[in-house]
Amino acid sequence: MNVGAADMTLLAMALPFVAAGLAPYLVRLMGHRAAWVLALAPLSIFIHFIPYAGLVANGRHVTAGFDWVPSLDTRFEWFVDGLSLTFAFLVTGIGTLIVLYSGGYMKGHPQQGRFLSFILLFMGSMLGLVLSDDFLMLFVFWELTSVTSFLLIGFDHEREASRRAALQALVVTGAGGLGLLAGLLLIWNVTGVHSLSGLLQSNEVLRQSPYFLVALILVLCGAFTKSAQFPLHFWLPNAMEAPTPVSAYLHSATMVKAGVFLLMRLNPVFADTPAWHTILPIFGGMTLVFGALLSVRQSDLKQMLAYTTMSSLGLMVMMTGFGGEHAVAGAVLYLVAHALFKGALFMVAGIVDHEAGTREVTKLGGLLRAMPVTFAAALAAAVSMGGLPPAVGFLAKEEIYSSLWHLDPWSLTFLACAVIGNALMMAVGFVVALKPFLGKRPHALGDVHEAPFIMWVGPATLGALGIVAAIAAPFTHEIVSSPMVSAVLGRASEIDITLVPHIGPPLALSGLTIVVGIVTYLAIAPFRRAVGGVLRAIGWGPDRGFDQFVRGLVRFSHAVTDRLQPGSLEVYMTVTFVAIAAALLVPMVVFGELPSMPTWPTDVTFYELTVMAIGIIGLVAVLIAHDRLTAIVSLGVQGFAVALLFMLFGAPDLSFTQFMIEALSVVILALVMTRLRLAPSDHRPTGEKLSDAAIAIACGAGFMLYLMRVTEGSFDATLSDFFARYSKTIAHGHNIVNVIIVDFRGTDTLGEISVVMVTGLAILALIRIRATRTDVELGDNDPREQHDPREEGSHGKRTYAGVEAE
Amino acid sequence: MMRTLIFRTVAPYLTSLMLVFSVFVLLRGHNAPGGGFIGGLIAASAFAIYGIACGVSPVRRALRLHPTTIAGIGLLLGSVAGLISLFDGVPFMTGLWIYPHFFGVEVPLATVMLFDFGVYLVVTGTITAIALVLEEREGE
């Protein structure tokens, strides 16, 4: 491909995000008709990718990109082959219809702009995910789909159920995403390859590595959570709290297939290993059967479809892992078929809900006359879902059965899973597609109309495509299925199945499936009761387990916090100072680094001694002071003495700062004292005084010994010389200290002043919290209405932040 | 807090002197002891003294801006001073100098000076904010 095409692909990948930014404004401007404009974004991406189909059909693939984070070896590189191209078509094609559908479904909703924005954000993330070549890029887009899914599920954020479902989906898929990240990094470490296309070419290194199984399991964590495999499936049915366009798009047609996409993408790397061919079919098979059974139990249209989605995902995982050309072909065909029919059925469910006001299948019926187009779309989709000719679902099912048809227990088990699952899904599909439309119309429904064009165009197109794709099977295979199967297998492969009946075991199995499906359809009500009864008897499920897990986590963190943060300032201070003393003293003692006793200098001048004496007097005054204010001021005296010493030893800057700091700390400490209304004097019992004194002495001695030890060593003057030499020539300043602060180490200072500012804000916030908590307003300390704060302190009896007031 | 007449009379003069001095210390910092940090501390002390002597409201009125806003402006100035160098194609926080002439006198100006002024404002604003809030008393 030439440069122009690569640039266009990058633009195409960015377009959904741009459209997402514009969506709210467009909706404000044009109302729900903005959807027509916004749908142009995915449509143009779809058109952009059409020329790639010819390339990919010839067995070629396209990679291009640029360095993204060179220091991490990360590239922004896309990889277009049969697999990613099909996904790109699904994401943008169904995306176009979904944007239109959302325009009608959410018409008049005050947040429609935001909704369309989220949908487009998701579209961009999903498109990025399927086109990613680089590991980290894949991970970023993978998590972006989780985040946007969170936003969409929780769209109706005023309802607790939505919030819970959103959080649950985020926790489960986010955790899985972290597993995936770990797996990818492990693979990167083992193979030295950090792109999917690179990995596909050098899979032997990974297979022979002892970390193979760990890497596989970590990657499966990501895939299984995203694709809702049992027992991590529970977030998917709950995600139906989202508005229906979301369920149709994310939670059936695209996002949940990201896991399957990943498995298919990595199939050439992991295939033909025992772990791959054991884990995938077992989890997939369980998900298939459980999902199908659970779907029968539901009576809400969306819930039924949600569980069959789970079931279908299980089928795809099972077939991908089962291995072999036909199995993969079956998985691929089923994936495409599923995206078409499930998207359509969800949109139908949404239309029924929108027009009739309920999704409860037991309360629906007889809508055929009112909604003929919707019914036609639903019927076409259900035919595909049931695996009946002439729909593409039929082709998928034939491939699946022919690949599973081996007379050994292993294959027969999964064959049984597939037949049961397909039969139940067929029954559920027809319940969704037929029950609301046929039969007698309940009076409660009132007047129901056909949905507007903008809403039925989506399901009608998808339903029709499911049929057309099967009738034009050779064409479908040439541009979609065969390149995709080749990509998944890692070698060229052709699919040739058509609607022409081929007598054999698969056709017989199809017949069996249809019979079981019809029986289930007819007996759906007793079946629903039976499965419901069994589930009630079991009682516990992973969904409830999630709640218990979250509650346990909260309780655990409460316990830990209570222990680590008792809220008593005394404890914090004690721990801090003991830690300081230990950090200073223990290494010196352990490593025998204690300083030797210094000789008493003979050239101490009289005034130096005087200043030291002042400092010591200040300290003694602190110790014997009767009230706190005196102690604080005395501490200031000691500080000033130190500042004088700095001055005497030629550090005017330091001394200057020390003076200011001392003055301000005395003022601020005194002010804090008056606010806290502590008792004016110290009432600690003797034992506590002794232990506090011991800690203080240990800290002081530690610092003293440490400084003595440091100054004993030879002084490395490299830095001082550098600064002295270049302070004037480079930084044009004579004052080295200041030059270091604002120029040589300016970035440090920038960090420091940020900290100063944030600390200040935190202090203000703390003081304000107190002000609101006690429900008193801050007043002005006008001196005319003043009285001595110490009077207050003496009878102040309150506790703040754990500081015990006497 | 202080009810002495002397203090209340002297405080405004003391405050203004200290503020002038703080700017002086800030500006001389490049070649002699001083700088934005110390200057800021002096300015904050000046406001604190004024607050203690005459009450917090007059200080707040005189400042016009909330002290935290002042600190925020300082942080902004500091960051901008660092960013300017990027436009000159040199790394972040590289000092740039210009030497304009005012009335025939060459006055060296630098992004470093702007940065130091930012430090001055952050320290002044933050410490003043804390001091003033502490000086405020809960209404009875």
Coordinates of C-alpha atoms in Angstrom, one line a residue, chain A residues 328-514:
Chain A
V328 CA -12.6 -23.1 12.5
A329 CA -14.7 -22.6 9.4
G330 CA -17.8 -23.3 11.5
A331 CA -16.6 -20.8 14.2
V332 CA -15.9 -18.1 11.6
L333 CA -19.2 -18.6 9.8
Y334 CA -21.1 -18.7 13.1
L335 CA -19.4 -15.5 14.3
V336 CA -20.5 -13.6 11.2
A337 CA -24.0 -15.1 11.3
H338 CA -24.3 -14.4 15.0
A339 CA -23.3 -10.7 14.6
L340 CA -26.0 -10.3 11.9
F341 CA -28.9 -12.1 13.6
K342 CA -28.2 -11.2 17.2
G343 CA -27.8 -7.5 16.3
A344 CA -31.0 -7.6 14.4
L345 CA -32.9 -9.5 17.2
F346 CA -31.8 -7.1 19.9
M347 CA -32.9 -4.2 17.8
V348 CA -36.2 -5.9 17.3
A349 CA -36.5 -6.4 21.0
G350 CA -35.8 -2.7 21.4
I351 CA -38.4 -1.7 18.9
V352 CA -41.0 -3.9 20.6
D353 CA -40.1 -2.4 23.9
H354 CA -40.1 1.1 22.5
E355 CA -43.5 0.8 20.7
A356 CA -45.4 -1.6 23.0
G357 CA -43.8 -0.5 26.3
T358 CA -42.8 -3.9 27.6
R359 CA -40.2 -6.6 26.9
E360 CA -42.0 -9.2 28.9
V361 CA -42.8 -12.0 26.4
T362 CA -45.8 -13.2 28.4
K363 CA -47.4 -9.8 28.1
L364 CA -46.8 -9.5 24.3
G365 CA -48.7 -10.9 21.3
G366 CA -50.5 -10.1 18.1
L367 CA -48.2 -7.2 16.9
L368 CA -47.9 -8.7 13.4
R369 CA -50.5 -6.4 11.9
A370 CA -49.1 -3.3 13.5
M371 CA -45.4 -4.0 12.8
P372 CA -45.0 -6.1 9.6
V373 CA -41.5 -4.8 8.7
T374 CA -40.2 -5.5 12.2
F375 CA -41.7 -8.9 12.1
A376 CA -40.1 -9.7 8.8
A377 CA -36.7 -8.6 10.1
A378 CA -37.2 -10.7 13.3
L379 CA -38.2 -13.7 11.3
A380 CA -35.2 -13.5 9.0
A381 CA -32.9 -13.2 12.0
A382 CA -34.6 -16.1 13.8
V383 CA -34.2 -18.3 10.8
S384 CA -30.5 -17.7 10.8
M385 CA -30.3 -18.1 14.6
G386 CA -32.1 -21.4 14.4
G387 CA -29.7 -22.6 11.7
L388 CA -32.4 -23.1 9.1
P389 CA -32.0 -22.6 5.4
P390 CA -31.7 -20.3 3.6
A391 CA -29.8 -18.3 6.2
V392 CA -26.1 -18.1 6.9
G393 CA -26.7 -19.6 10.3
F394 CA -27.5 -22.9 8.5
L395 CA -24.1 -22.9 6.8
A396 CA -22.4 -22.3 10.1
K397 CA -24.3 -25.1 11.8
E398 CA -23.6 -27.6 9.0
E399 CA -19.9 -26.8 9.2
I400 CA -19.9 -27.2 13.0
Y401 CA -21.7 -30.6 12.8
S402 CA -19.5 -31.9 10.1
S403 CA -16.3 -31.0 12.0
L404 CA -17.6 -32.5 15.3
W405 CA -18.9 -35.7 13.7
H406 CA -16.3 -38.3 14.8
L407 CA -17.1 -41.4 16.6
D408 CA -15.1 -41.0 19.8
P409 CA -16.3 -39.9 23.2
W410 CA -14.5 -36.5 23.2
S411 CA -16.1 -35.4 19.9
L412 CA -19.5 -36.9 20.7
T413 CA -19.6 -35.0 24.0
F414 CA -19.1 -31.7 22.2
L415 CA -21.4 -32.8 19.5
A416 CA -24.1 -33.3 22.1
C417 CA -23.3 -29.9 23.6
A418 CA -23.7 -28.3 20.2
V419 CA -27.0 -30.0 19.4
I420 CA -28.5 -29.1 22.8
G421 CA -27.3 -25.6 22.6
N422 CA -28.4 -25.0 19.0
A423 CA -31.8 -26.5 19.7
L424 CA -32.4 -24.4 22.7
M425 CA -31.1 -21.3 21.0
M426 CA -33.4 -22.0 18.1
A427 CA -36.4 -22.2 20.4
V428 CA -35.5 -19.0 22.2
G429 CA -34.8 -17.2 18.9
F430 CA -38.3 -18.1 17.7
V431 CA -39.9 -17.2 21.0
V432 CA -38.3 -13.7 20.6
A433 CA -39.2 -13.5 16.9
L434 CA -42.7 -15.0 16.9
K435 CA -44.4 -14.7 20.3
P436 CA -44.7 -10.9 20.4
F437 CA -46.1 -10.9 16.9
L438 CA -48.4 -13.9 16.7
G439 CA -51.3 -15.0 18.7
K440 CA -53.9 -12.9 20.5
R441 CA -53.1 -9.3 21.3
P442 CA -53.4 -8.5 25.0
H443 CA -55.6 -5.6 25.8
A444 CA -53.1 -4.0 28.0
L445 CA -50.9 -3.2 25.0
G446 CA -53.1 -0.4 23.7
D447 CA -52.3 1.2 20.4
V448 CA -49.0 0.1 18.8
H449 CA -47.5 1.5 15.6
E450 CA -44.7 0.4 13.3
A451 CA -41.3 1.9 14.2
P452 CA -40.0 4.7 12.1
F453 CA -37.7 3.9 9.2
I454 CA -34.6 5.1 11.1
M455 CA -35.2 2.3 13.6
W456 CA -36.3 -0.6 11.4
V457 CA -33.7 -0.1 8.8
G458 CA -31.0 -1.6 11.1
P459 CA -32.7 -5.0 11.9
A460 CA -34.1 -5.2 8.3
T461 CA -30.7 -4.8 6.7
L462 CA -29.0 -7.2 9.1
G463 CA -31.8 -9.8 8.7
A464 CA -31.7 -9.6 4.9
L465 CA -27.9 -9.8 4.9
G466 CA -28.1 -13.0 6.8
I467 CA -30.2 -14.5 4.0
V468 CA -28.3 -12.9 1.1
A469 CA -25.0 -14.0 2.4
A470 CA -26.1 -17.6 2.4
I471 CA -27.7 -17.4 -1.1
A472 CA -24.6 -15.8 -2.5
A473 CA -22.4 -18.2 -0.5
P474 CA -19.5 -18.4 -3.0
F475 CA -19.1 -14.7 -3.0
T476 CA -19.4 -14.5 0.8
H477 CA -16.7 -17.1 1.2
E478 CA -14.4 -15.4 -1.3
I479 CA -14.4 -12.0 0.3
V480 CA -15.1 -12.8 4.0
S481 CA -15.1 -16.4 5.2
S482 CA -12.1 -17.9 3.4
P483 CA -9.7 -15.0 4.1
M484 CA -10.8 -15.1 7.7
V485 CA -10.4 -18.8 8.1
S486 CA -7.0 -18.6 6.5
A487 CA -6.0 -15.9 9.0
V488 CA -7.3 -17.9 12.0
L489 CA -5.6 -21.1 10.8
G490 CA -2.4 -19.4 9.8
R491 CA -2.5 -21.1 6.4
A492 CA -4.5 -20.7 3.2
S493 CA -7.9 -22.4 3.3
E494 CA -11.0 -22.4 1.3
I495 CA -14.6 -22.7 2.4
D496 CA -17.0 -24.1 -0.1
I497 CA -20.2 -24.9 1.8
T498 CA -23.4 -23.7 0.1
L499 CA -27.1 -24.0 0.7
V500 CA -27.3 -27.0 -1.7
P501 CA -28.3 -29.9 0.6
H502 CA -25.5 -32.5 1.2
I503 CA -27.0 -35.7 2.5
G504 CA -25.0 -37.0 5.4
P505 CA -24.7 -37.0 9.2
P506 CA -24.6 -33.2 9.5
L507 CA -27.9 -32.8 7.8
A508 CA -29.4 -35.5 10.0
L509 CA -28.1 -33.7 13.1
S510 CA -29.7 -30.5 11.8
G511 CA -33.0 -32.3 11.5
L512 CA -32.6 -33.6 15.1
T513 CA -31.8 -30.0 16.3
I514 CA -34.9 -28.7 14.6

